[in-house]
XYZ file of C-alpha atoms in Angstrom:
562
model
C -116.637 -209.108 100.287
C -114.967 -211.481 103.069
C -116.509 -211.886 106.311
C -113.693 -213.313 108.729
C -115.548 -215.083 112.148
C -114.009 -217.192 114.456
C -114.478 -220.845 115.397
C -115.857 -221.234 118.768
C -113.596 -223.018 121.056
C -115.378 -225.007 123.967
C -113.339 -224.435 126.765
C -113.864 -227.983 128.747
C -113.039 -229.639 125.253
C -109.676 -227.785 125.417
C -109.498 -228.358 129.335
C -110.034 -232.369 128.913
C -107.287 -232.266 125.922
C -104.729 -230.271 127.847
C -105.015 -232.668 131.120
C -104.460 -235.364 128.482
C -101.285 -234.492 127.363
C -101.823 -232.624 124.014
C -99.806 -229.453 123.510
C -102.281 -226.619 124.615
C -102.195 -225.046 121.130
C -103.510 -228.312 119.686
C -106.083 -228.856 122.045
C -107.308 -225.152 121.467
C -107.184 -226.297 117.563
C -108.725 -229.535 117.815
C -111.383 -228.727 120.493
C -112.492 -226.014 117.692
C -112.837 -229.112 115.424
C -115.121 -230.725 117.437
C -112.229 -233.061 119.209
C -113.392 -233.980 122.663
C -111.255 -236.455 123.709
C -107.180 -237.410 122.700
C -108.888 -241.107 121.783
C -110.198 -239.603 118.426
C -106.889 -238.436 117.536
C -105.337 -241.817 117.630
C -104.546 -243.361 114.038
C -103.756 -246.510 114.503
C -104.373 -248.914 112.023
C -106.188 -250.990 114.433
C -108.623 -247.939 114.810
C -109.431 -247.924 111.591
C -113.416 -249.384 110.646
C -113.406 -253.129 109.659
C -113.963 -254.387 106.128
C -117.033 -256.250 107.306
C -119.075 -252.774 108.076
C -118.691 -252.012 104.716
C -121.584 -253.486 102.255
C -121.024 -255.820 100.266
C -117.129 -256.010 100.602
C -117.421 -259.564 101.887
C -119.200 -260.355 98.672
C -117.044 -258.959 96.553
C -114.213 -260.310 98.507
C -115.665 -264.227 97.791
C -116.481 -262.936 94.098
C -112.448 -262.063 93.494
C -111.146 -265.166 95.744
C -113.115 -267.577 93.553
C -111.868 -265.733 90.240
C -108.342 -265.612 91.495
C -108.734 -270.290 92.266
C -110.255 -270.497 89.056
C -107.372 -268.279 87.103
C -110.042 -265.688 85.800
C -108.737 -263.214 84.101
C -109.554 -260.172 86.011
C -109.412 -255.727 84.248
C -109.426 -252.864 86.247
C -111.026 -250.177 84.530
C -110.363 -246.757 86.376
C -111.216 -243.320 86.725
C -108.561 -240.403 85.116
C -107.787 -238.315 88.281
C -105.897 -239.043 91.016
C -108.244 -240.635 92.963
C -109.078 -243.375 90.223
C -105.191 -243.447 89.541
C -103.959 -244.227 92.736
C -107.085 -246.582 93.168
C -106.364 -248.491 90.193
C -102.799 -248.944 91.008
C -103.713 -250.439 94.315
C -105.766 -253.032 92.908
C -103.058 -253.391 90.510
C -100.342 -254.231 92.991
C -102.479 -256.157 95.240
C -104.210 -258.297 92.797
C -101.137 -259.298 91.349
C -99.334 -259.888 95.056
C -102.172 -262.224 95.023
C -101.471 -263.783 92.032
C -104.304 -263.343 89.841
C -104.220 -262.858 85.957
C -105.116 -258.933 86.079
C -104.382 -255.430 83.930
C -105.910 -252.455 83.861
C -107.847 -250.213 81.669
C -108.420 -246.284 81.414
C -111.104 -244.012 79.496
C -109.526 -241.774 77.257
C -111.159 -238.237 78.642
C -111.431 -236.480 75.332
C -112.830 -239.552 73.348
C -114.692 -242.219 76.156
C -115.465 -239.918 78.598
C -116.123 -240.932 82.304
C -116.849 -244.342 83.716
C -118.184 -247.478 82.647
C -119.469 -246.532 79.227
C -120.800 -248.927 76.963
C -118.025 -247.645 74.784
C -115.173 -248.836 77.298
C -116.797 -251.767 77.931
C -116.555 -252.956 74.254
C -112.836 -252.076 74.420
C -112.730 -253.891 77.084
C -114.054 -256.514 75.863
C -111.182 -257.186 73.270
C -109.200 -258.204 76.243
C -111.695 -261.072 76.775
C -111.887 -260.852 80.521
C -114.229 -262.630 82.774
C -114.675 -259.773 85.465
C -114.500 -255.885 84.976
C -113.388 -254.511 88.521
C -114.590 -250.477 88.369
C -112.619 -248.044 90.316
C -113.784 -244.657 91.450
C -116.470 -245.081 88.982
C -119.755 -246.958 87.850
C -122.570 -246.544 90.199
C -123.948 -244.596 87.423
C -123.475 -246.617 84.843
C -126.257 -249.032 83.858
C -125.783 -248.554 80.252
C -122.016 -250.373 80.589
C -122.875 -252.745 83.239
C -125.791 -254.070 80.707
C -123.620 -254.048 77.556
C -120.721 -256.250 79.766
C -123.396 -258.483 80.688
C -123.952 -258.588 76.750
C -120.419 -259.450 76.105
C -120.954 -262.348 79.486
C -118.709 -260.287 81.519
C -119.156 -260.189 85.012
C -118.791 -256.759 86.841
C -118.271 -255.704 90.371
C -118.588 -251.540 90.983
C -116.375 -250.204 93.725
C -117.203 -246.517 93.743
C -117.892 -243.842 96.160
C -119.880 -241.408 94.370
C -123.534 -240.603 94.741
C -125.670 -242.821 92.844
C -128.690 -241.950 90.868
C -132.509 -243.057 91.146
C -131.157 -246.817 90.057
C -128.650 -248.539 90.536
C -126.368 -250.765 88.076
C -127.511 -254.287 87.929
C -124.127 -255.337 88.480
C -123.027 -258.945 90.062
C -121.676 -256.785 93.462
C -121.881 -253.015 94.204
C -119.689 -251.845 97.014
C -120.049 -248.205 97.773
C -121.090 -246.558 100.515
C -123.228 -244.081 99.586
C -125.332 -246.767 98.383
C -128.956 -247.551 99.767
C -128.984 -249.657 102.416
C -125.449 -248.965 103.518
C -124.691 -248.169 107.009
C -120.473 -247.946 106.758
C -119.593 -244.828 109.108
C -117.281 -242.979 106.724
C -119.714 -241.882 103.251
C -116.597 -239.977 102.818
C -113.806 -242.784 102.043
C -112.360 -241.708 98.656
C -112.611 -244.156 95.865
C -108.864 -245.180 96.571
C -110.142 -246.077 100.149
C -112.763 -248.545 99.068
C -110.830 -250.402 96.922
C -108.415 -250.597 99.653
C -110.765 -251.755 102.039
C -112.370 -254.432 98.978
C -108.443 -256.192 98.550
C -107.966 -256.396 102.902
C -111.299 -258.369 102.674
C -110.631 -260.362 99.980
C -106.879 -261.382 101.778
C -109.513 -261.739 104.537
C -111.341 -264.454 102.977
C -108.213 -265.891 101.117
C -106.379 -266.648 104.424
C -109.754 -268.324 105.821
C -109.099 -270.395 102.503
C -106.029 -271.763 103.651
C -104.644 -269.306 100.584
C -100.979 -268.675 101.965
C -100.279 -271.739 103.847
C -97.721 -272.510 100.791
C -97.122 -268.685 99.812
C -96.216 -265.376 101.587
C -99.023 -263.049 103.110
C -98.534 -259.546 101.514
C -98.423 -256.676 103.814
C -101.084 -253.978 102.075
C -100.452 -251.621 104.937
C -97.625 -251.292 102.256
C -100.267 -249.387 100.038
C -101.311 -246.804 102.196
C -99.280 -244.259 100.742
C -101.264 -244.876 97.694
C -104.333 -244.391 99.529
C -103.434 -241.226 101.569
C -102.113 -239.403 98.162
C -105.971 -240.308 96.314
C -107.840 -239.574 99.307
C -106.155 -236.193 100.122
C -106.168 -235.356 96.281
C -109.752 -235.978 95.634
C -110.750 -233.414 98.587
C -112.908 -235.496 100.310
C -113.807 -235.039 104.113
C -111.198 -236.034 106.322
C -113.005 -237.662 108.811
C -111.364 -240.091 111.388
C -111.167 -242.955 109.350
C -109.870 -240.865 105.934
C -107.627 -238.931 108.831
C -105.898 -243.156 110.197
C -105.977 -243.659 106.197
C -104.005 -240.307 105.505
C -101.718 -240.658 108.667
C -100.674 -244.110 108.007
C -99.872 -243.264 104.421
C -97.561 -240.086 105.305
C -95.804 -242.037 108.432
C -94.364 -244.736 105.570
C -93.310 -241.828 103.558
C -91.603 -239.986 106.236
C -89.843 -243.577 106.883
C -88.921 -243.747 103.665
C -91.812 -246.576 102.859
C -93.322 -245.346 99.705
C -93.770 -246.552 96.338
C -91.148 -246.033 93.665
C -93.333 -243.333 91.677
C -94.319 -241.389 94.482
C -90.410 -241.540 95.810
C -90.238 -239.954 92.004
C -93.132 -237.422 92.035
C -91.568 -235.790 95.262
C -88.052 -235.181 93.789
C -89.542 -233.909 90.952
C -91.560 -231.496 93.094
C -88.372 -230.606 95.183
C -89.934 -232.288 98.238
C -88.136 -234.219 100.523
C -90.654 -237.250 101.337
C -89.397 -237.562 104.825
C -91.163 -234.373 105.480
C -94.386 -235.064 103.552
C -97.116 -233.172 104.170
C -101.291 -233.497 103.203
C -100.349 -230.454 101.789
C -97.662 -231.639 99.538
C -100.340 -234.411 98.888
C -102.939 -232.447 97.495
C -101.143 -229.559 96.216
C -97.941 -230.994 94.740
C -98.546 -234.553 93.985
C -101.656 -234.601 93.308
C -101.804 -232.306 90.078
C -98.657 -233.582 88.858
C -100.497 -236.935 88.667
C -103.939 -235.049 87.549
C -102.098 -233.171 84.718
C -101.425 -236.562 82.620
C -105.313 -237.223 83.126
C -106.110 -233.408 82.234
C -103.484 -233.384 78.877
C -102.376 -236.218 77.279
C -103.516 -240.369 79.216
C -103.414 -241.257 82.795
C -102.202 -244.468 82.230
C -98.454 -242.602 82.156
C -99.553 -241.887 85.784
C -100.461 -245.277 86.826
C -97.393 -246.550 85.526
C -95.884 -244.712 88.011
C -97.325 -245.931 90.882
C -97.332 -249.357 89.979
C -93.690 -249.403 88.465
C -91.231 -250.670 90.815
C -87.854 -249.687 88.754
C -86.748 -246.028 90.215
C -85.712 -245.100 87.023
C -88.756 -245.255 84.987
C -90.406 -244.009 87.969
C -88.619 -241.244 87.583
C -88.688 -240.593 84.100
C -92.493 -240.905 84.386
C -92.212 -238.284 87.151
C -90.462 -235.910 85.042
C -92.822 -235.971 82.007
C -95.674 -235.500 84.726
C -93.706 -232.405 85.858
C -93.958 -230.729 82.259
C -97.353 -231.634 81.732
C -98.010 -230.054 85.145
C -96.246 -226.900 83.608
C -98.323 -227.028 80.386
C -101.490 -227.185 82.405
C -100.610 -224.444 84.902
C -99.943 -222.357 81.080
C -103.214 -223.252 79.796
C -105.006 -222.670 83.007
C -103.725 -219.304 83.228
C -104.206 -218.336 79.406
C -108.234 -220.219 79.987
C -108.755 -217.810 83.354
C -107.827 -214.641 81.630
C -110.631 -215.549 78.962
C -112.926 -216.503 81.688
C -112.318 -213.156 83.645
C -112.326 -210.926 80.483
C -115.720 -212.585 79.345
C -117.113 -212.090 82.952
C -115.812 -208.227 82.655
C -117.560 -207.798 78.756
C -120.613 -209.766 78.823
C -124.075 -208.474 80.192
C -123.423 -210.259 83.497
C -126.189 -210.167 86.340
C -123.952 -209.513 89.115
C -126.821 -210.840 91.408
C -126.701 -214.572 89.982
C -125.751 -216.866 92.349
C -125.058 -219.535 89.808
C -122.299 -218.928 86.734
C -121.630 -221.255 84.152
C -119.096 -220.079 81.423
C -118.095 -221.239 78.194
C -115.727 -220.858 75.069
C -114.884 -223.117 72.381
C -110.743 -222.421 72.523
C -111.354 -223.936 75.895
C -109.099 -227.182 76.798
C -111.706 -229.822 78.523
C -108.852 -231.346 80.756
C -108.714 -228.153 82.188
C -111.959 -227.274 82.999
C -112.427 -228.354 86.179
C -109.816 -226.566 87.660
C -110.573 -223.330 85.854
C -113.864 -223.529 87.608
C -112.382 -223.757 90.996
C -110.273 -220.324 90.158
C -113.415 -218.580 89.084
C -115.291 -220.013 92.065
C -112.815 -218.983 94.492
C -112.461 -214.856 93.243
C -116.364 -214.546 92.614
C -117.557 -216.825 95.486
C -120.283 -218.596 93.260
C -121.221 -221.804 91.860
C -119.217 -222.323 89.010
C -119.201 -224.626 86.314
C -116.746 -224.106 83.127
C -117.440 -225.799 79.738
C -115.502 -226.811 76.537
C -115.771 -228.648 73.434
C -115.999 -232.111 73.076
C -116.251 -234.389 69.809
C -119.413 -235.489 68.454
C -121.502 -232.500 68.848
C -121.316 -232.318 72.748
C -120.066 -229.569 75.151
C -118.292 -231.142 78.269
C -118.486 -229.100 81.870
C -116.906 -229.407 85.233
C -118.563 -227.212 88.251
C -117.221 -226.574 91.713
C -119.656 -225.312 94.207
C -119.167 -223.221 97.250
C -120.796 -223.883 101.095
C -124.830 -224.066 100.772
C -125.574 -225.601 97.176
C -124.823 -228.995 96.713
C -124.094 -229.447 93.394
C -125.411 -232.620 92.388
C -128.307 -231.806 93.647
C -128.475 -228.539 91.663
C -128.080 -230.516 88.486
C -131.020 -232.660 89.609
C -133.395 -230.248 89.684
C -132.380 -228.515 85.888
C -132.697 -232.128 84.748
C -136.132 -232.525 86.088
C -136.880 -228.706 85.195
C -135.558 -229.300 81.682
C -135.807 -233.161 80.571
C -132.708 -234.110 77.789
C -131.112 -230.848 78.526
C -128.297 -232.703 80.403
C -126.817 -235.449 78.323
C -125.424 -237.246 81.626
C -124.639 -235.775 85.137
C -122.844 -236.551 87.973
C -120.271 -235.761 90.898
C -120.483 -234.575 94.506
C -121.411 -231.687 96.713
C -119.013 -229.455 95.544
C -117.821 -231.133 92.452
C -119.668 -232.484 89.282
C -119.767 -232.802 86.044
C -122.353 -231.949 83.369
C -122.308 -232.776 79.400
C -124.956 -230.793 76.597
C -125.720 -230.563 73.530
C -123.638 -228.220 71.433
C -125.937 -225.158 71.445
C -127.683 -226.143 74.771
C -125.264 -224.157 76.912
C -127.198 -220.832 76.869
C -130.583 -222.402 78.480
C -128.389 -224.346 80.910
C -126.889 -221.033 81.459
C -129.715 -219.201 82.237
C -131.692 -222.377 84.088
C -128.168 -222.848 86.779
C -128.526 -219.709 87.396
C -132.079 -219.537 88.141
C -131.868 -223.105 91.079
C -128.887 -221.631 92.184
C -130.986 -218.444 93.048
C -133.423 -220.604 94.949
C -131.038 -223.032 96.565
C -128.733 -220.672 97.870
C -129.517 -217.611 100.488
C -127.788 -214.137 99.849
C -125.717 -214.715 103.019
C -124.278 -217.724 101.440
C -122.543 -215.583 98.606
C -120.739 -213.781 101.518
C -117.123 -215.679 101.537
C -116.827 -216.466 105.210
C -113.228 -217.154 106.630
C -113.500 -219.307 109.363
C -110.216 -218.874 111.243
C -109.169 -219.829 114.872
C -108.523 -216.389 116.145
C -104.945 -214.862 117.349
C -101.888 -216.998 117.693
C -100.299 -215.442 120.685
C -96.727 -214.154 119.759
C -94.673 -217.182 121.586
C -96.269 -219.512 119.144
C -95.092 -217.450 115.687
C -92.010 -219.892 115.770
C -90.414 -222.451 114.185
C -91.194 -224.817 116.532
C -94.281 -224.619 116.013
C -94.797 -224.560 112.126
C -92.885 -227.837 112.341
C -95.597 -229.032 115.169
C -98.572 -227.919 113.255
C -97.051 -229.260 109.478
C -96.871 -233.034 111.405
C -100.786 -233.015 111.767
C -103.352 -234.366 109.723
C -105.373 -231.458 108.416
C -107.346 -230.920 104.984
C -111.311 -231.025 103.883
C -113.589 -230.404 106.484
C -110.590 -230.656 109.037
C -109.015 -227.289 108.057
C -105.256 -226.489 108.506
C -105.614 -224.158 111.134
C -105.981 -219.940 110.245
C -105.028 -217.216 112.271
C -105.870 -213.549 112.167
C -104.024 -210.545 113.753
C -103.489 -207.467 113.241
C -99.883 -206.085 112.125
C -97.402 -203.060 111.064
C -96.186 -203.297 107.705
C -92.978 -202.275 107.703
C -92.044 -203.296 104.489
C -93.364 -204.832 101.197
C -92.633 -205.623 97.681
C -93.949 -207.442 94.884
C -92.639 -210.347 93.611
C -93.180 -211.522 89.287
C -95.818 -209.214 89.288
C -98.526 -210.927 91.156
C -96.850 -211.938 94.733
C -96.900 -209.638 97.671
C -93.499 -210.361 99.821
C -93.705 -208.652 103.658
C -92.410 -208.011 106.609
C -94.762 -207.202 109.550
C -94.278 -206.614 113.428
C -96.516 -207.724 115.878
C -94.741 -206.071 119.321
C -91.943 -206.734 119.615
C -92.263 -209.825 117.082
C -91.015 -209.492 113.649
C -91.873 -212.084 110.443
C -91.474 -212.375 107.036
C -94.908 -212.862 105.017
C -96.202 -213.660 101.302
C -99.405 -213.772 99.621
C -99.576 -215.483 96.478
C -101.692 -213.842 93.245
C -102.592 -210.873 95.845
C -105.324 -208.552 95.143
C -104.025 -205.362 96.897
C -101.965 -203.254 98.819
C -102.098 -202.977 102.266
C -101.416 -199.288 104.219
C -99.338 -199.233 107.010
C -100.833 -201.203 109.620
C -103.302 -204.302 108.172
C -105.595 -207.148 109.559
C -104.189 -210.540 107.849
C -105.842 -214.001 108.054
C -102.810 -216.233 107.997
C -101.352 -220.041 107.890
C -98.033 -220.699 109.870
C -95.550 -222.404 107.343
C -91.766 -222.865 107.136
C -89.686 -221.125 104.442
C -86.842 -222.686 103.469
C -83.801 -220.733 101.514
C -80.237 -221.575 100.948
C -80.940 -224.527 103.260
C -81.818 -222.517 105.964
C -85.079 -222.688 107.208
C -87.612 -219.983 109.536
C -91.167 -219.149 110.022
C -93.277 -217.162 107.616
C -97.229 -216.765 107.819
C -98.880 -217.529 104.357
C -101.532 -214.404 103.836
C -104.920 -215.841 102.756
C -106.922 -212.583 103.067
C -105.578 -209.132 103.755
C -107.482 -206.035 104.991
């Protein structure tokens, strides 16, 4: 069942926004959003929170400037999503436009796992470098950060995830979701605070008298870097991660951007001059995710830090038919998942499912969690095989469990069930025991009961009520697509109510429409729909252009239908 409410809208908000300027749809949209005044919606970079209010990042920023004097030789090891991709390549490229001795390093998924593992560490090691720089991961990892200190490698964590009862006993930790830590934006992606770690550290190198005999590289230059991990990795789009993601698309529009990502939009048949958040997260993103997910991320970084358009684009390419190999998988893995869900003894009243089969790909879990998660509106996590006697899972959560947390509790309920645990609010990550998984099973199930009240398993559609029939245009799907809109600053939804006047389905599984609204009439899809409507229909709906034969008009995106 879908409950569809809709956001209030404080009419002096909207008021103030209209007398400054904005276009009165926007303010309507943005005063939902908890936009009071036209100053929050500037993105400037000189808006954007200094390096300084970040913990830490001063420290580390001395800790790399003294490495880089004394020649050090300095490995990146990274994360394999997009986030740690695009996080590793911008410590890549700026490192090295600062000339230091650097190179980077990436845990194999199906054999090292995630993070800073005593395992990496000792391939690491091999290298013989004098610092390990972490990206998008190692606040959890005191295991790794002891064996480096073993080896007499120094270590300095940049992460941004949630860190356990102890921290690392690392030479510098920034994150800042650490204790102590009072940076306004806990929800910079990993990509964001190494961004903010290298404009310190050319911070402190300037004070240094650093480029008085060399150039001063621009890193504003790496912001499409940083918008593409920050939008991919879902995190909260607050203002800061909103300057971060606008700056980053307004170098792509100009034609600014970084030879892979110039590559990963032709292969998605985007034209980067348009780029979108959306293309971001939906079309970049995995195509960078799927090298991670199948085969080893390093491909991916490669792209981004490759400056030769060719490669870049040959990269691109084999990212594109990975991307089509996952989407195959996924779809084969969700048709197991929904056929086991249909012939098991299934409580239909537990708010917590965790699934698992051992023909299962583990680079596709994750996102085969999110799929089950969003047609059964329940805390999901997925499992596969892994080697050495472990079972690997990735969980996605929905509004009122916080995963994590959720995990927390079974580990404290259940001490050595969970091998190792981590992630987010809605995203973590869980490894067992082979034969473990059916008390896990049952013991999710049972917190998720308790953390979670029986209103929460309603899927609520929070939408922003009619769009008046002027406004279905192309105008102003082109005016809406040039905002900044994504996690927990939603892309705005519409509902009305429509004729159907005709409708047709499209490979089986997409419902193509026309409906009239007056005197108005627009074409319509919904993707992998669920039914039929009858001849007159209540649709939740996004604005978006369609473009065919070079020709381009409006068409409203169907989300729910009724």
């Amino acid at each position: 069942m879908t409950r569809i409410v809709t956001r209030n809208v404080p009419a002096r908000a909207v008021w103030q926004l209209e007398q400054q300027g904005l276009h009165p749809l926007l303010a309507r949209l943005y005063a939902a959003r908890g936009i009071t005044d036209k100053t929050e919606l500037d993105y400037e970079l000189k808006s954007l929170l200094p390096p300084a209010s970040l913990t830490n990042a001063l420290d580390a920023a001395q800790m790399l400037a003294d490495a880089i004097e004394a020649e050090a030789k300095l490995l990146i090891i990274g994360d394999y999503d997009c986030d740690g991709a695009t996080a590793t390549a911008v410590g890549m490229r700026a490192l090295k436009a600062l000339g230091a001795d650097v190179d980077f390093l990436l845990p194999d998924r199906f054999k090292l796992g995630y993070g800073l593992s005593p395992e990496i560490v000792d391939l690491a090691a091999q290298q013989s470098p004098d610092l390990i720089i972490t990206v998008d991961n190692g606040i959890a990892s005191l295991e790794g950060v002891a064996r480096a200190q073993q080896h007499g490698i120094a270590t300095l964590i940049t992460d941004h995830h949630l860190p356990g009862e102890s921290l690392p006993a690392a030479d510098c930790i920034v994150n800042p979701n650490q204790p102590g830590c009072d940076f306004p934006s806990k929800n910079i992606a990993g990509v964001g605070v190494m961004f903010y770690v290298m404009l310190a550290l050319r911070a402190e190198l300037r004070e240094r008298g650093y480029f008085s005999e060399r150039p001063e590289p621009n890193f504003a230059d790496l912001l499409d870097l940083v918008a593409l991990g920050t939008v991919a990795d879902v995190v909260k789009l607050d203002r800061n991660n909103r300057i971060l993601v606008s700056q980053g698309l307004k170098r792509m529009r100009a034609g600014r951007l970084q030879a892979g990502l110039a590559a990963l939009f032709k292969a998605a048949g985007r034209d980067p001059r348009r780029a979108t958040a959306f293309d971001l997260g939906f079309l970049l993103g995995p195509r960078l995710n799927a090298a991670g997910r199948l085969a080893d991320m390093r491909l991916g970084v490669e792209c981004l830090i490759t400056d030769d358009p060719a490669r870049a684009l040959q990269i691109a390419q084999q990212l594109d038919n990975f991307n089509r190999e996952r989407r195959e998988i996924e779809a084969d893995m969700q048709a197991q998942a929904l056929h086991l869900l249909d012939n098991t003894d299934f409580d239909d009243s537990a708010a917590g499912i965790a699934l698992f089969d051992d023909s299962w790909h583990e680079g596709v879990i994750g996102i085969l969690a999110s799929r089950i998660k969003e047609k059964l509106h329940r805390p999901v996590f997925a499992f596969a095989p892994s080697e050495g006697g472990i079972i690997k899972g990735s969980g996605r959560s929905i509004p009122g469990l916080h995963l994590r947390d959720a995990l927390d509790l079974v580990a404290k309920r259940a001490p050595g069930l969970l091998v190792r645990f981590g992630g987010h609010a809605m995203a973590a990550g869980a490894t067992l025991r082979d034969g473990d998984f059916a008390r896990f099973q049952t013991l999710f199930a049972e917190v998720a009961n308790e953390l979670l009240d029986p209103a929460d398993l309603t899927r609520t559609l929070e939408t922003d009520g009619a769009l008046e029939g002027g406004y279905i245009s192309l105008e102003t799907a082109r005016l809406l697509e040039n905002e900044i809109w994504g996690q927990g600053f939603p892309a705005p939804l519409f509902v009305d109510e429509f004729d159907v006047e005709q409708q047709r389905i499209l490979k089986e599984k997409h419902l193509k429409l026309r409906l009239r609204k007056g005197n108005s009439r627009i074409e319509a899809i919904q993707f992998n729909f669920a039914t039929q409507p009858g001849p007159r229909t209540r649709a939740a709906y996004r604005l978006s252009i369609n473009e065919y034969m070079g020709v381009e008009s409006p068409q409203l995106m169907i989300e729910h239908l009724e």
